[in-house]
């Protein structure tokens, strides 16, 4: 179980305890807004509940504990996600960057525009060339 308020920190990162659950093949109950919420939901690896909704959280826990078929389906889905989130996979972008560092995408945009880019940092990130990991620029 992983619950938290919706915030930029949870949207662009994930709780390492969820990795432990996946590696153990355990279904996950998490609040929405986490970087893992969509992945868990799409894979069927557990239940996602609205943030700060204690009743929905209790229902999700009871549902998984009381319904053996739902629990086993979620467990199989969690096991299916295991290899995707091994440390050597999740750290791959960082290791690649460390092996071949490059200028930050927002600095390259500022240099190309003569340092006149306006707008908020978020707007500048949205203007980055496609194919860049925009979440890394935050």
N, CA, C and O atoms as a GROMACS GRO file, in nm:
protein
  552
    1UNK      N    1   0.085  -0.116   0.000
    1UNK     CA    2   0.000   0.000   0.000
    1UNK      C    3   0.090   0.123   0.000
    1UNK      O    4   0.190   0.129   0.072
    2UNK      N    5   0.053   0.222  -0.082
    2UNK     CA    6   0.127   0.348  -0.091
    2UNK      C    7   0.026   0.460  -0.110
    2UNK      O    8  -0.038   0.469  -0.215
    3UNK      N    9   0.012   0.544  -0.011
    3UNK     CA   10  -0.082   0.656  -0.021
    3UNK      C   11  -0.007   0.787  -0.004
    3UNK      O   12   0.091   0.795   0.070
    4UNK      N   13  -0.055   0.888  -0.072
    4UNK     CA   14   0.013   1.018  -0.073
    4UNK      C   15  -0.078   1.121  -0.137
    4UNK      O   16  -0.168   1.084  -0.212
    5UNK      N   17  -0.057   1.249  -0.110
    5UNK     CA   18  -0.135   1.353  -0.179
    5UNK      C   19  -0.082   1.371  -0.321
    5UNK      O   20   0.033   1.337  -0.350
    6UNK      N   21  -0.164   1.425  -0.408
    6UNK     CA   22  -0.120   1.455  -0.544
    6UNK      C   23  -0.029   1.578  -0.539
    6UNK      O   24  -0.067   1.682  -0.486
    7UNK      N   25   0.091   1.563  -0.593
    7UNK     CA   26   0.192   1.668  -0.586
    7UNK      C   27   0.294   1.642  -0.697
    7UNK      O   28   0.306   1.529  -0.744
    8UNK      N   29   0.368   1.743  -0.738
    8UNK     CA   30   0.469   1.726  -0.843
    8UNK      C   31   0.569   1.617  -0.806
    8UNK      O   32   0.612   1.540  -0.891
    9UNK      N   33   0.605   1.610  -0.679
    9UNK     CA   34   0.701   1.510  -0.633
    9UNK      C   35   0.651   1.368  -0.662
    9UNK      O   36   0.728   1.282  -0.704
   10UNK      N   37   0.523   1.344  -0.638
   10UNK     CA   38   0.470   1.210  -0.661
   10UNK      C   39   0.438   1.186  -0.808
   10UNK      O   40   0.441   1.071  -0.853
   11UNK      N   41   0.410   1.290  -0.882
   11UNK     CA   42   0.377   1.274  -1.024
   11UNK      C   43   0.499   1.237  -1.107
   11UNK      O   44   0.488   1.161  -1.203
   12UNK      N   45   0.616   1.292  -1.070
   12UNK     CA   46   0.736   1.270  -1.151
   12UNK      C   47   0.837   1.178  -1.084
   12UNK      O   48   0.953   1.174  -1.125
   13UNK      N   49   0.796   1.107  -0.982
   13UNK     CA   50   0.884   1.011  -0.917
   13UNK      C   51   0.799   0.893  -0.871
   13UNK      O   52   0.677   0.893  -0.889
   14UNK      N   53   0.863   0.795  -0.814
   14UNK     CA   54   0.786   0.684  -0.760
   14UNK      C   55   0.844   0.641  -0.626
   14UNK      O   56   0.960   0.664  -0.595
   15UNK      N   57   0.759   0.580  -0.550
   15UNK     CA   58   0.798   0.530  -0.419
   15UNK      C   59   0.871   0.397  -0.437
   15UNK      O   60   0.819   0.305  -0.501
   16UNK      N   61   0.990   0.387  -0.381
   16UNK     CA   62   1.066   0.263  -0.398
   16UNK      C   63   0.999   0.145  -0.329
   16UNK      O   64   1.026   0.030  -0.364
   17UNK      N   65   0.912   0.171  -0.233
   17UNK     CA   66   0.841   0.058  -0.170
   17UNK      C   67   0.754  -0.014  -0.273
   17UNK      O   68   0.731  -0.134  -0.261
   18UNK      N   69   0.706   0.059  -0.375
   18UNK     CA   70   0.627  -0.007  -0.479
   18UNK      C   71   0.714  -0.105  -0.557
   18UNK      O   72   0.666  -0.211  -0.598
   19UNK      N   73   0.841  -0.071  -0.578
   19UNK     CA   74   0.932  -0.167  -0.641
   19UNK      C   75   0.941  -0.294  -0.558
   19UNK      O   76   0.939  -0.404  -0.612
   20UNK      N   77   0.950  -0.279  -0.427
   20UNK     CA   78   0.955  -0.397  -0.340
   20UNK      C   79   0.831  -0.484  -0.358
   20UNK      O   80   0.842  -0.606  -0.364
   21UNK      N   81   0.715  -0.421  -0.368
   21UNK     CA   82   0.590  -0.497  -0.386
   21UNK      C   83   0.593  -0.573  -0.518
   21UNK      O   84   0.557  -0.691  -0.524
   22UNK      N   85   0.635  -0.504  -0.625
   22UNK     CA   86   0.640  -0.569  -0.756
   22UNK      C   87   0.741  -0.683  -0.757
   22UNK      O   88   0.713  -0.791  -0.808
   23UNK      N   89   0.859  -0.659  -0.700
   23UNK     CA   90   0.962  -0.764  -0.698
   23UNK      C   91   0.915  -0.886  -0.619
   23UNK      O   92   0.954  -0.998  -0.649
   24UNK      N   93   0.831  -0.863  -0.517
   24UNK     CA   94   0.778  -0.973  -0.438
   24UNK      C   95   0.654  -1.034  -0.502
   24UNK      O   96   0.599  -1.132  -0.451
   25UNK      N   97   0.608  -0.977  -0.614
   25UNK     CA   98   0.489  -1.028  -0.680
   25UNK      C   99   0.362  -0.998  -0.603
   25UNK      O  100   0.266  -1.075  -0.609
   26UNK      N  101   0.361  -0.887  -0.531
   26UNK     CA  102   0.243  -0.851  -0.452
   26UNK      C  103   0.157  -0.748  -0.524
   26UNK      O  104   0.210  -0.655  -0.585
   27UNK      N  105   0.025  -0.762  -0.519
   27UNK     CA  106  -0.063  -0.658  -0.572
   27UNK      C  107  -0.040  -0.527  -0.497
   27UNK      O  108  -0.004  -0.528  -0.379
   28UNK      N  109  -0.060  -0.416  -0.566
   28UNK     CA  110  -0.035  -0.284  -0.509
   28UNK      C  111  -0.168  -0.211  -0.492
   28UNK      O  112  -0.251  -0.210  -0.582
   29UNK      N  113  -0.186  -0.150  -0.377
   29UNK     CA  114  -0.296  -0.056  -0.355
   29UNK      C  115  -0.229   0.080  -0.336
   29UNK      O  116  -0.149   0.098  -0.245
   30UNK      N  117  -0.262   0.175  -0.423
   30UNK     CA  118  -0.197   0.306  -0.420
   30UNK      C  119  -0.298   0.415  -0.450
   30UNK      O  120  -0.400   0.392  -0.515
   31UNK      N  121  -0.268   0.534  -0.400
   31UNK     CA  122  -0.352   0.647  -0.435
   31UNK      C  123  -0.313   0.700  -0.572
   31UNK      O  124  -0.200   0.682  -0.617
   32UNK      N  125  -0.408   0.763  -0.638
   32UNK     CA  126  -0.387   0.816  -0.772
   32UNK      C  127  -0.290   0.934  -0.766
   32UNK      O  128  -0.273   0.997  -0.662
   33UNK      N  129  -0.227   0.962  -0.879
   33UNK     CA  130  -0.136   1.075  -0.887
   33UNK      C  131   0.010   1.036  -0.881
   33UNK      O  132   0.096   1.116  -0.917
   34UNK      N  133   0.040   0.915  -0.836
   34UNK     CA  134   0.176   0.865  -0.832
   34UNK      C  135   0.219   0.827  -0.974
   34UNK      O  136   0.135   0.793  -1.057
   35UNK      N  137   0.349   0.833  -1.001
   35UNK     CA  138   0.400   0.795  -1.132
   35UNK      C  139   0.364   0.650  -1.165
   35UNK      O  140   0.352   0.616  -1.283
   36UNK      N  141   0.348   0.566  -1.065
   36UNK     CA  142   0.315   0.426  -1.087
   36UNK      C  143   0.165   0.402  -1.105
   36UNK      O  144   0.126   0.295  -1.153
   37UNK      N  145   0.081   0.496  -1.068
   37UNK     CA  146  -0.064   0.472  -1.068
   37UNK      C  147  -0.115   0.426  -1.204
   37UNK      O  148  -0.188   0.327  -1.212
   38UNK      N  149  -0.076   0.495  -1.311
   38UNK     CA  150  -0.123   0.456  -1.444
   38UNK      C  151  -0.070   0.319  -1.483
   38UNK      O  152  -0.141   0.240  -1.545
   39UNK      N  153   0.055   0.290  -1.448
   39UNK     CA  154   0.116   0.162  -1.482
   39UNK      C  155   0.044   0.048  -1.410
   39UNK      O  156   0.012  -0.054  -1.471
   40UNK      N  157   0.018   0.066  -1.282
   40UNK     CA  158  -0.051  -0.036  -1.204
   40UNK      C  159  -0.193  -0.056  -1.257
   40UNK      O  160  -0.239  -0.170  -1.271
   41UNK      N  161  -0.260   0.055  -1.285
   41UNK     CA  162  -0.398   0.049  -1.336
   41UNK      C  163  -0.402  -0.026  -1.470
   41UNK      O  164  -0.482  -0.118  -1.488
   42UNK      N  165  -0.315   0.015  -1.564
   42UNK     CA  166  -0.316  -0.046  -1.698
   42UNK      C  167  -0.278  -0.193  -1.695
   42UNK      O  168  -0.332  -0.273  -1.771
   43UNK      N  169  -0.185  -0.230  -1.607
   43UNK     CA  170  -0.141  -0.370  -1.599
   43UNK      C  171  -0.239  -0.456  -1.518
   43UNK      O  172  -0.237  -0.578  -1.528
   44UNK      N  173  -0.324  -0.391  -1.439
   44UNK     CA  174  -0.413  -0.466  -1.351
   44UNK      C  175  -0.338  -0.526  -1.233
   44UNK      O  176  -0.377  -0.631  -1.180
   45UNK      N  177  -0.229  -0.459  -1.192
   45UNK     CA  178  -0.142  -0.511  -1.086
   45UNK      C  179  -0.187  -0.468  -0.946
   45UNK      O  180  -0.109  -0.477  -0.851
   46UNK      N  181  -0.309  -0.424  -0.933
   46UNK     CA  182  -0.360  -0.382  -0.804
   46UNK      C  183  -0.475  -0.286  -0.819
   46UNK      O  184  -0.544  -0.285  -0.922
   47UNK      N  185  -0.496  -0.205  -0.719
   47UNK     CA  186  -0.606  -0.108  -0.718
   47UNK      C  187  -0.552   0.031  -0.696
   47UNK      O  188  -0.463   0.051  -0.613
   48UNK      N  189  -0.606   0.129  -0.768
   48UNK     CA  190  -0.572   0.270  -0.753
   48UNK      C  191  -0.696   0.341  -0.699
   48UNK      O  192  -0.806   0.325  -0.751
   49UNK      N  193  -0.676   0.420  -0.594
   49UNK     CA  194  -0.787   0.490  -0.530
   49UNK      C  195  -0.761   0.640  -0.531
   49UNK      O  196  -0.645   0.682  -0.541
   50UNK      N  197  -0.865   0.722  -0.522
   50UNK     CA  198  -0.845   0.867  -0.515
   50UNK      C  199  -0.764   0.904  -0.390
   50UNK      O  200  -0.780   0.844  -0.284
   51UNK      N  201  -0.679   1.005  -0.404
   51UNK     CA  202  -0.600   1.053  -0.290
   51UNK      C  203  -0.693   1.100  -0.178
   51UNK      O  204  -0.796   1.162  -0.205
   52UNK      N  205  -0.657   1.071  -0.057
   52UNK     CA  206  -0.728   1.114   0.064
   52UNK      C  207  -0.869   1.057   0.077
   52UNK      O  208  -0.952   1.113   0.149
   53UNK      N  209  -0.897   0.945   0.009
   53UNK     CA  210  -1.029   0.882   0.017
   53UNK      C  211  -1.016   0.753   0.098
   53UNK      O  212  -0.992   0.646   0.043
   54UNK      N  213  -1.032   0.764   0.229
   54UNK     CA  214  -1.012   0.651   0.319
   54UNK      C  215  -1.110   0.537   0.291
   54UNK      O  216  -1.073   0.420   0.301
   55UNK      N  217  -1.234   0.570   0.255
   55UNK     CA  218  -1.334   0.466   0.228
   55UNK      C  219  -1.295   0.386   0.104
   55UNK      O  220  -1.305   0.264   0.103
   56UNK      N  221  -1.250   0.455  -0.001
   56UNK     CA  222  -1.208   0.385  -0.123
   56UNK      C  223  -1.084   0.299  -0.096
   56UNK      O  224  -1.072   0.189  -0.150
   57UNK      N  225  -0.995   0.348  -0.012
   57UNK     CA  226  -0.876   0.272   0.025
   57UNK      C  227  -0.916   0.143   0.098
   57UNK      O  228  -0.866   0.035   0.066
   58UNK      N  229  -1.004   0.156   0.195
   58UNK     CA  230  -1.050   0.039   0.270
   58UNK      C  231  -1.120  -0.060   0.178
   58UNK      O  232  -1.098  -0.181   0.189
   59UNK      N  233  -1.204  -0.011   0.086
   59UNK     CA  234  -1.274  -0.099  -0.008
   59UNK      C  235  -1.175  -0.174  -0.098
   59UNK      O  236  -1.193  -0.293  -0.123
   60UNK      N  237  -1.071  -0.104  -0.145
   60UNK     CA  238  -0.972  -0.167  -0.232
   60UNK      C  239  -0.896  -0.277  -0.159
   60UNK      O  240  -0.872  -0.384  -0.214
   61UNK      N  241  -0.859  -0.250  -0.036
   61UNK     CA  242  -0.788  -0.350   0.044
   61UNK      C  243  -0.877  -0.471   0.068
   61UNK      O  244  -0.834  -0.585   0.049
   62UNK      N  245  -1.001  -0.446   0.111
   62UNK     CA  246  -1.095  -0.556   0.136
   62UNK      C  247  -1.119  -0.637   0.009
   62UNK      O  248  -1.123  -0.760   0.014
   63UNK      N  249  -1.136  -0.568  -0.102
   63UNK     CA  250  -1.164  -0.636  -0.229
   63UNK      C  251  -1.052  -0.732  -0.265
   63UNK      O  252  -1.077  -0.847  -0.302
   64UNK      N  253  -0.927  -0.686  -0.254
   64UNK     CA  254  -0.814  -0.774  -0.286
   64UNK      C  255  -0.801  -0.889  -0.187
   64UNK      O  256  -0.766  -1.000  -0.226
   65UNK      N  257  -0.829  -0.863  -0.061
   65UNK     CA  258  -0.815  -0.968   0.040
   65UNK      C  259  -0.930  -1.068   0.036
   65UNK      O  260  -0.911  -1.186   0.068
   66UNK      N  261  -1.049  -1.023  -0.002
   66UNK     CA  262  -1.167  -1.110   0.000
   66UNK      C  263  -1.191  -1.185  -0.131
   66UNK      O  264  -1.261  -1.286  -0.131
   67UNK      N  265  -1.133  -1.138  -0.240
   67UNK     CA  266  -1.158  -1.200  -0.370
   67UNK      C  267  -1.030  -1.266  -0.419
   67UNK      O  268  -0.940  -1.200  -0.472
   68UNK      N  269  -1.022  -1.399  -0.402
   68UNK     CA  270  -0.901  -1.472  -0.440
   68UNK      C  271  -0.868  -1.457  -0.587
   68UNK      O  272  -0.751  -1.446  -0.624
   69UNK      N  273  -0.970  -1.455  -0.673
   69UNK     CA  274  -0.945  -1.441  -0.817
   69UNK      C  275  -0.884  -1.304  -0.848
   69UNK      O  276  -0.788  -1.295  -0.925
   70UNK      N  277  -0.939  -1.198  -0.789
   70UNK     CA  278  -0.885  -1.064  -0.812
   70UNK      C  279  -0.742  -1.055  -0.760
   70UNK      O  280  -0.654  -0.997  -0.825
   71UNK      N  281  -0.718  -1.113  -0.642
   71UNK     CA  282  -0.584  -1.110  -0.584
   71UNK      C  283  -0.484  -1.182  -0.675
   71UNK      O  284  -0.376  -1.130  -0.702
   72UNK      N  285  -0.521  -1.301  -0.723
   72UNK     CA  286  -0.429  -1.378  -0.808
   72UNK      C  287  -0.405  -1.309  -0.942
   72UNK      O  288  -0.294  -1.311  -0.994
   73UNK      N  289  -0.510  -1.248  -0.998
   73UNK     CA  290  -0.495  -1.174  -1.125
   73UNK      C  291  -0.399  -1.057  -1.106
   73UNK      O  292  -0.310  -1.035  -1.188
   74UNK      N  293  -0.417  -0.983  -0.997
   74UNK     CA  294  -0.329  -0.869  -0.969
   74UNK      C  295  -0.187  -0.916  -0.939
   74UNK      O  296  -0.090  -0.852  -0.979
   75UNK      N  297  -0.174  -1.027  -0.870
   75UNK     CA  298  -0.042  -1.082  -0.838
   75UNK      C  299   0.033  -1.121  -0.966
   75UNK      O  300   0.151  -1.090  -0.980
   76UNK      N  301  -0.036  -1.187  -1.057
   76UNK     CA  302   0.025  -1.226  -1.185
   76UNK      C  303   0.068  -1.102  -1.263
   76UNK      O  304   0.176  -1.100  -1.323
   77UNK      N  305  -0.016  -0.998  -1.262
   77UNK     CA  306   0.019  -0.873  -1.332
   77UNK      C  307   0.139  -0.806  -1.266
   77UNK      O  308   0.226  -0.754  -1.336
   78UNK      N  309   0.146  -0.807  -1.134
   78UNK     CA  310   0.261  -0.749  -1.062
   78UNK      C  311   0.388  -0.825  -1.098
   78UNK      O  312   0.492  -0.764  -1.121
   79UNK      N  313   0.380  -0.956  -1.103
   79UNK     CA  314   0.496  -1.036  -1.143
   79UNK      C  315   0.539  -1.004  -1.285
   79UNK      O  316   0.658  -1.006  -1.317
   80UNK      N  317   0.441  -0.972  -1.371
   80UNK     CA  318   0.472  -0.936  -1.509
   80UNK      C  319   0.545  -0.804  -1.521
   80UNK      O  320   0.615  -0.780  -1.619
   81UNK      N  321   0.530  -0.717  -1.422
   81UNK     CA  322   0.600  -0.587  -1.422
   81UNK      C  323   0.738  -0.594  -1.359
   81UNK      O  324   0.818  -0.501  -1.374
   82UNK      N  325   0.767  -0.702  -1.290
   82UNK     CA  326   0.890  -0.714  -1.210
   82UNK      C  327   1.016  -0.677  -1.289
   82UNK      O  328   1.091  -0.589  -1.247
   83UNK      N  329   1.041  -0.743  -1.401
   83UNK     CA  330   1.166  -0.721  -1.475
   83UNK      C  331   1.177  -0.580  -1.531
   83UNK      O  332   1.287  -0.527  -1.546
   84UNK      N  333   1.064  -0.521  -1.564
   84UNK     CA  334   1.064  -0.385  -1.619
   84UNK      C  335   1.119  -0.283  -1.518
   84UNK      O  336   1.170  -0.178  -1.558
   85UNK      N  337   1.108  -0.314  -1.390
   85UNK     CA  338   1.148  -0.218  -1.287
   85UNK      C  339   1.263  -0.267  -1.200
   85UNK      O  340   1.275  -0.226  -1.084
   86UNK      N  341   1.348  -0.354  -1.254
   86UNK     CA  342   1.472  -0.388  -1.185
   86UNK      C  343   1.562  -0.265  -1.188
   86UNK      O  344   1.552  -0.182  -1.279
   87UNK      N  345   1.651  -0.253  -1.090
   87UNK     CA  346   1.735  -0.133  -1.083
   87UNK      C  347   1.814  -0.110  -1.211
   87UNK      O  348   1.826   0.005  -1.254
   88UNK      N  349   1.867  -0.215  -1.272
   88UNK     CA  350   1.945  -0.194  -1.394
   88UNK      C  351   1.860  -0.136  -1.507
   88UNK      O  352   1.913  -0.072  -1.598
   89UNK      N  353   1.729  -0.158  -1.502
   89UNK     CA  354   1.639  -0.098  -1.602
   89UNK      C  355   1.600   0.044  -1.565
   89UNK      O  356   1.605   0.134  -1.649
   90UNK      N  357   1.563   0.065  -1.440
   90UNK     CA  358   1.516   0.199  -1.400
   90UNK      C  359   1.630   0.300  -1.400
   90UNK      O  360   1.606   0.420  -1.418
   91UNK      N  361   1.752   0.254  -1.378
   91UNK     CA  362   1.867   0.346  -1.376
   91UNK      C  363   1.930   0.366  -1.514
   91UNK      O  364   2.020   0.449  -1.529
   92UNK      N  365   1.885   0.290  -1.614
   92UNK     CA  366   1.947   0.297  -1.746
   92UNK      C  367   1.959   0.441  -1.800
   92UNK      O  368   2.067   0.477  -1.846
   93UNK      N  369   1.854   0.525  -1.797
   93UNK     CA  370   1.870   0.662  -1.849
   93UNK      C  371   1.977   0.742  -1.775
   93UNK      O  372   2.052   0.818  -1.837
   94UNK      N  373   1.986   0.726  -1.644
   94UNK     CA  374   2.088   0.797  -1.568
   94UNK      C  375   2.228   0.746  -1.604
   94UNK      O  376   2.320   0.826  -1.622
   95UNK      N  377   2.244   0.616  -1.614
   95UNK     CA  378   2.374   0.559  -1.650
   95UNK      C  379   2.417   0.603  -1.790
   95UNK      O  380   2.534   0.632  -1.813
   96UNK      N  381   2.321   0.606  -1.883
   96UNK     CA  382   2.352   0.652  -2.019
   96UNK      C  383   2.396   0.798  -2.018
   96UNK      O  384   2.490   0.835  -2.088
   97UNK      N  385   2.330   0.880  -1.938
   97UNK     CA  386   2.368   1.020  -1.930
   97UNK      C  387   2.508   1.034  -1.869
   97UNK      O  388   2.590   1.111  -1.919
   98UNK      N  389   2.535   0.960  -1.763
   98UNK     CA  390   2.667   0.968  -1.699
   98UNK      C  391   2.778   0.923  -1.794
   98UNK      O  392   2.889   0.976  -1.789
   99UNK      N  393   2.748   0.826  -1.880
   99UNK     CA  394   2.848   0.778  -1.976
   99UNK      C  395   2.869   0.879  -2.089
   99UNK      O  396   2.979   0.886  -2.146
  100UNK      N  397   2.767   0.957  -2.122
  100UNK     CA  398   2.777   1.055  -2.232
  100UNK      C  399   2.699   1.180  -2.193
  100UNK      O  400   2.591   1.205  -2.246
  101UNK      N  401   2.753   1.261  -2.099
  101UNK     CA  402   2.680   1.381  -2.055
  101UNK      C  403   2.662   1.482  -2.168
  101UNK      O  404   2.743   1.489  -2.261
  102UNK      N  405   2.556   1.557  -2.159
  102UNK     CA  406   2.527   1.660  -2.259
  102UNK      C  407   2.462   1.778  -2.188
  102UNK      O  408   2.418   1.768  -2.074
  103UNK      N  409   2.460   1.889  -2.258
  103UNK     CA  410   2.401   2.010  -2.202
  103UNK      C  411   2.253   1.988  -2.173
  103UNK      O  412   2.183   1.921  -2.248
  104UNK      N  413   2.206   2.046  -2.064
  104UNK     CA  414   2.064   2.036  -2.029
  104UNK      C  415   1.978   2.093  -2.140
  104UNK      O  416   2.013   2.194  -2.201
  105UNK      N  417   1.866   2.028  -2.167
  105UNK     CA  418   1.779   2.068  -2.278
  105UNK      C  419   1.732   2.212  -2.265
  105UNK      O  420   1.725   2.283  -2.366
  106UNK      N  421   1.700   2.258  -2.144
  106UNK     CA  422   1.652   2.395  -2.130
  106UNK      C  423   1.765   2.496  -2.154
  106UNK      O  424   1.738   2.605  -2.203
  107UNK      N  425   1.888   2.462  -2.121
  107UNK     CA  426   2.001   2.552  -2.148
  107UNK      C  427   2.025   2.562  -2.298
  107UNK      O  428   2.056   2.671  -2.348
  108UNK      N  429   2.012   2.451  -2.370
  108UNK     CA  430   2.030   2.454  -2.515
  108UNK      C  431   1.923   2.542  -2.580
  108UNK      O  432   1.953   2.616  -2.674
  109UNK      N  433   1.800   2.534  -2.531
  109UNK     CA  434   1.693   2.619  -2.584
  109UNK      C  435   1.721   2.766  -2.557
  109UNK      O  436   1.699   2.851  -2.644
  110UNK      N  437   1.768   2.796  -2.438
  110UNK     CA  438   1.800   2.935  -2.404
  110UNK      C  439   1.911   2.988  -2.493
  110UNK      O  440   1.904   3.101  -2.541
  111UNK      N  441   2.014   2.908  -2.515
  111UNK     CA  442   2.126   2.950  -2.599
  111UNK      C  443   2.079   2.972  -2.743
  111UNK      O  444   2.119   3.070  -2.807
  112UNK      N  445   1.994   2.882  -2.792
  112UNK     CA  446   1.945   2.894  -2.930
  112UNK      C  447   1.857   3.017  -2.949
  112UNK      O  448   1.852   3.073  -3.058
  113UNK      N  449   1.788   3.058  -2.843
  113UNK     CA  450   1.698   3.173  -2.854
  113UNK      C  451   1.766   3.303  -2.813
  113UNK      O  452   1.702   3.408  -2.808
  114UNK      N  453   1.894   3.296  -2.783
  114UNK     CA  454   1.964   3.416  -2.737
  114UNK      C  455   1.927   3.452  -2.595
  114UNK      O  456   1.943   3.567  -2.554
  115UNK      N  457   1.877   3.356  -2.520
  115UNK     CA  458   1.843   3.381  -2.380
  115UNK      C  459   1.715   3.460  -2.363
  115UNK      O  460   1.696   3.523  -2.259
  116UNK      N  461   1.626   3.459  -2.464
  116UNK     CA  462   1.506   3.541  -2.456
  116UNK      C  463   1.379   3.460  -2.439
  116UNK      O  464   1.269   3.512  -2.456
  117UNK      N  465   1.392   3.332  -2.407
  117UNK     CA  466   1.271   3.252  -2.389
  117UNK      C  467   1.189   3.308  -2.274
  117UNK      O  468   1.241   3.330  -2.165
  118UNK      N  469   1.064   3.331  -2.298
  118UNK     CA  470   0.976   3.380  -2.193
  118UNK      C  471   0.894   3.267  -2.136
  118UNK      O  472   0.920   3.150  -2.164
  119UNK      N  473   0.798   3.302  -2.055
  119UNK     CA  474   0.708   3.203  -2.000
  119UNK      C  475   0.766   3.132  -1.880
  119UNK      O  476   0.879   3.157  -1.837
  120UNK      N  477   0.686   3.045  -1.827
  120UNK     CA  478   0.726   2.972  -1.708
  120UNK      C  479   0.822   2.859  -1.746
  120UNK      O  480   0.835   2.822  -1.862
  121UNK      N  481   0.887   2.807  -1.646
  121UNK     CA  482   0.978   2.693  -1.668
  121UNK      C  483   0.902   2.578  -1.732
  121UNK      O  484   0.954   2.511  -1.821
  122UNK      N  485   0.780   2.554  -1.687
  122UNK     CA  486   0.698   2.446  -1.743
  122UNK      C  487   0.674   2.469  -1.892
  122UNK      O  488   0.684   2.375  -1.971
  123UNK      N  489   0.643   2.593  -1.932
  123UNK     CA  490   0.622   2.622  -2.074
  123UNK      C  491   0.749   2.597  -2.154
  123UNK      O  492   0.743   2.546  -2.266
  124UNK      N  493   0.864   2.633  -2.099
  124UNK     CA  494   0.990   2.609  -2.169
  124UNK      C  495   1.016   2.459  -2.185
  124UNK      O  496   1.066   2.414  -2.288
  125UNK      N  497   0.981   2.382  -2.082
  125UNK     CA  498   0.998   2.237  -2.091
  125UNK      C  499   0.910   2.180  -2.201
  125UNK      O  500   0.952   2.092  -2.275
  126UNK      N  501   0.787   2.230  -2.212
  126UNK     CA  502   0.696   2.182  -2.317
  126UNK      C  503   0.747   2.216  -2.456
  126UNK      O  504   0.712   2.148  -2.553
  127UNK      N  505   0.831   2.319  -2.468
  127UNK     CA  506   0.885   2.360  -2.598
  127UNK      C  507   1.006   2.276  -2.639
  127UNK      O  508   1.056   2.291  -2.751
  128UNK      N  509   1.054   2.189  -2.553
  128UNK     CA  510   1.172   2.108  -2.585
  128UNK      C  511   1.144   2.019  -2.705
  128UNK      O  512   1.029   1.980  -2.729
  129UNK      N  513   1.248   1.988  -2.782
  129UNK     CA  514   1.230   1.900  -2.898
  129UNK      C  515   1.172   1.765  -2.857
  129UNK      O  516   1.201   1.714  -2.749
  130UNK      N  517   1.090   1.709  -2.944
  130UNK     CA  518   1.032   1.577  -2.917
  130UNK      C  519   1.144   1.475  -2.904
  130UNK      O  520   1.251   1.490  -2.964
  131UNK      N  521   1.119   1.373  -2.825
  131UNK     CA  522   1.219   1.270  -2.804
  131UNK      C  523   1.304   1.292  -2.681
  131UNK      O  524   1.377   1.202  -2.639
  132UNK      N  525   1.296   1.410  -2.622
  132UNK     CA  526   1.371   1.438  -2.499
  132UNK      C  527   1.290   1.390  -2.379
  132UNK      O  528   1.167   1.392  -2.382
  133UNK      N  529   1.357   1.347  -2.276
  133UNK     CA  530   1.291   1.307  -2.152
  133UNK      C  531   1.256   1.433  -2.076
  133UNK      O  532   1.336   1.482  -1.996
  134UNK      N  533   1.137   1.485  -2.099
  134UNK     CA  534   1.096   1.612  -2.036
  134UNK      C  535   1.092   1.602  -1.885
  134UNK      O  536   1.116   1.701  -1.816
  135UNK      N  537   1.060   1.483  -1.833
  135UNK     CA  538   1.054   1.470  -1.688
  135UNK      C  539   1.191   1.492  -1.624
  135UNK      O  540   1.198   1.531  -1.508
  136UNK      N  541   1.299   1.468  -1.698
  136UNK     CA  542   1.434   1.489  -1.644
  136UNK      C  543   1.469   1.636  -1.634
  136UNK      O  544   1.560   1.673  -1.561
  137UNK      N  545   1.398   1.722  -1.707
  137UNK     CA  546   1.427   1.865  -1.709
  137UNK      C  547   1.360   1.940  -1.594
  137UNK      O  548   1.390   2.057  -1.571
  138UNK      N  549   1.270   1.874  -1.522
  138UNK     CA  550   1.199   1.942  -1.413
  138UNK      C  551   1.288   1.972  -1.297
  138UNK      O  552   1.243   2.029  -1.197
   0.00000   0.00000   0.00000
